[in-house]
Coordinates of C-alpha atoms in Angstrom, one line a residue:
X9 CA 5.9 -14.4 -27.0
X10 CA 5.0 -10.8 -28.2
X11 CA 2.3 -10.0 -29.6
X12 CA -0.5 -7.2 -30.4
X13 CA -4.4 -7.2 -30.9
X14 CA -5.7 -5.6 -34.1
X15 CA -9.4 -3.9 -34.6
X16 CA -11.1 -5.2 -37.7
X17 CA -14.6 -4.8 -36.6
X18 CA -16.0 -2.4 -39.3
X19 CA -14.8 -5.3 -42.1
X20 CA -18.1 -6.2 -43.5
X21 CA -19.1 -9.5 -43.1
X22 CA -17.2 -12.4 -45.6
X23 CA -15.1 -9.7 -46.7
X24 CA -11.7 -10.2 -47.3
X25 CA -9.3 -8.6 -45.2
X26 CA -6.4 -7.2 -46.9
X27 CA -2.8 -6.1 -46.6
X28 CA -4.2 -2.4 -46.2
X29 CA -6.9 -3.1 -43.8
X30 CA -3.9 -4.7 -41.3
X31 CA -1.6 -1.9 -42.0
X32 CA -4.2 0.2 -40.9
X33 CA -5.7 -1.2 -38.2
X34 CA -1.7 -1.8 -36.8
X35 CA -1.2 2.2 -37.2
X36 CA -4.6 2.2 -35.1
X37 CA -3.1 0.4 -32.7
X38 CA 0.1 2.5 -32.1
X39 CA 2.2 -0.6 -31.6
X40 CA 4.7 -1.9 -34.5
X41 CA 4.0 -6.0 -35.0
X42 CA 6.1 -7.8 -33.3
X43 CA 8.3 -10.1 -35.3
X44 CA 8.5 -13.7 -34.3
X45 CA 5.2 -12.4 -32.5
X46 CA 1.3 -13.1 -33.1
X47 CA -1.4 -10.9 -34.4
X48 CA -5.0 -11.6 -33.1
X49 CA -7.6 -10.0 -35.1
X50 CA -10.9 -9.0 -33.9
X51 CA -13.3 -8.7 -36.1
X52 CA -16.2 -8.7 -34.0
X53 CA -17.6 -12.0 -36.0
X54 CA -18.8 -13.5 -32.7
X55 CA -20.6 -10.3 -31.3
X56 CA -22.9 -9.7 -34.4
X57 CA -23.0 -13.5 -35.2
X58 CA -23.7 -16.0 -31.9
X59 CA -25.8 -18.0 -31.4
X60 CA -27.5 -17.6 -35.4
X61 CA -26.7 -19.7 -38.3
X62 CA -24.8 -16.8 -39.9
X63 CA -22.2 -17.8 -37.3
X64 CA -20.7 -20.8 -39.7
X65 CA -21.0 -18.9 -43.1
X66 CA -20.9 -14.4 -42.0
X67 CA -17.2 -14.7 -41.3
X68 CA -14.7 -11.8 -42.7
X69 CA -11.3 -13.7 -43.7
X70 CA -7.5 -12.8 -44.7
X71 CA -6.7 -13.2 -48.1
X72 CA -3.6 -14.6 -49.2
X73 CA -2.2 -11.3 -49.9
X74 CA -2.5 -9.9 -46.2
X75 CA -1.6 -13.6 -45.1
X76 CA 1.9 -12.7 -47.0
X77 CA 2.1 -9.4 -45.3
X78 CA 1.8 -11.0 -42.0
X79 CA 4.8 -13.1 -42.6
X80 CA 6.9 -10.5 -44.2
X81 CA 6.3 -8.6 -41.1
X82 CA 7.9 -11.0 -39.2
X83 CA 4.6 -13.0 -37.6
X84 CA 4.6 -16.4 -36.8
X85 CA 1.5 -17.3 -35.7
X86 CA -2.3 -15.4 -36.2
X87 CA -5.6 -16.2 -35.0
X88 CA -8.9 -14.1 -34.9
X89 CA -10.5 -13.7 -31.5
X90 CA -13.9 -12.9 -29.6
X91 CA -13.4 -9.4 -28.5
X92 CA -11.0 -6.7 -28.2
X93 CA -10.7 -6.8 -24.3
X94 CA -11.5 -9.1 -21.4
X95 CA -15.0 -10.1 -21.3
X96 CA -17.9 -7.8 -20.0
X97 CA -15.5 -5.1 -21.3

């Protein structure tokens, strides 16, 4: 299954990620979305969050609006992720 990795790290924490922060951060990338793909977002939640309590509760989110866009790219399936690369990278 295609797919691409998107950088959202400088989205404050519990901020909503929208539609414009994707586009942006898919132009970034230099790689359309693949449609019938999946978009993994990392927004670095892990890296400024483990192990503290702000882990459960400093989390950036999509609103429903960039949800929509996703699927009228074409995705079927998004998740956010740990980090950009393999670990130690």
């Amino acid at each position: 299954m295609p797919g691409i990795c998107i950088d959202l790290r400088h989205i404050a924490p519990r901020a909503e990620i929208t539609p414009d922060d994707l586009a942006a951060a898919v132009k970034q990338a230099g790689h359309p979305v693949p449609k019938g793909g999946t978009v993994l977002l990392c927004t670095g939640h892990h890296e400024r969050t483990f192990p503290r309590q702000q882990y459960a509760t400093e989390n950036s989110g999509v609103n429903v609006a960039a949800t929509n866009w996703l699927a009228q790219q074409g995705v079927v399936h998004f998740a956010s992720i740990r980090s950009a690369g393999p670990e130690g990278e």
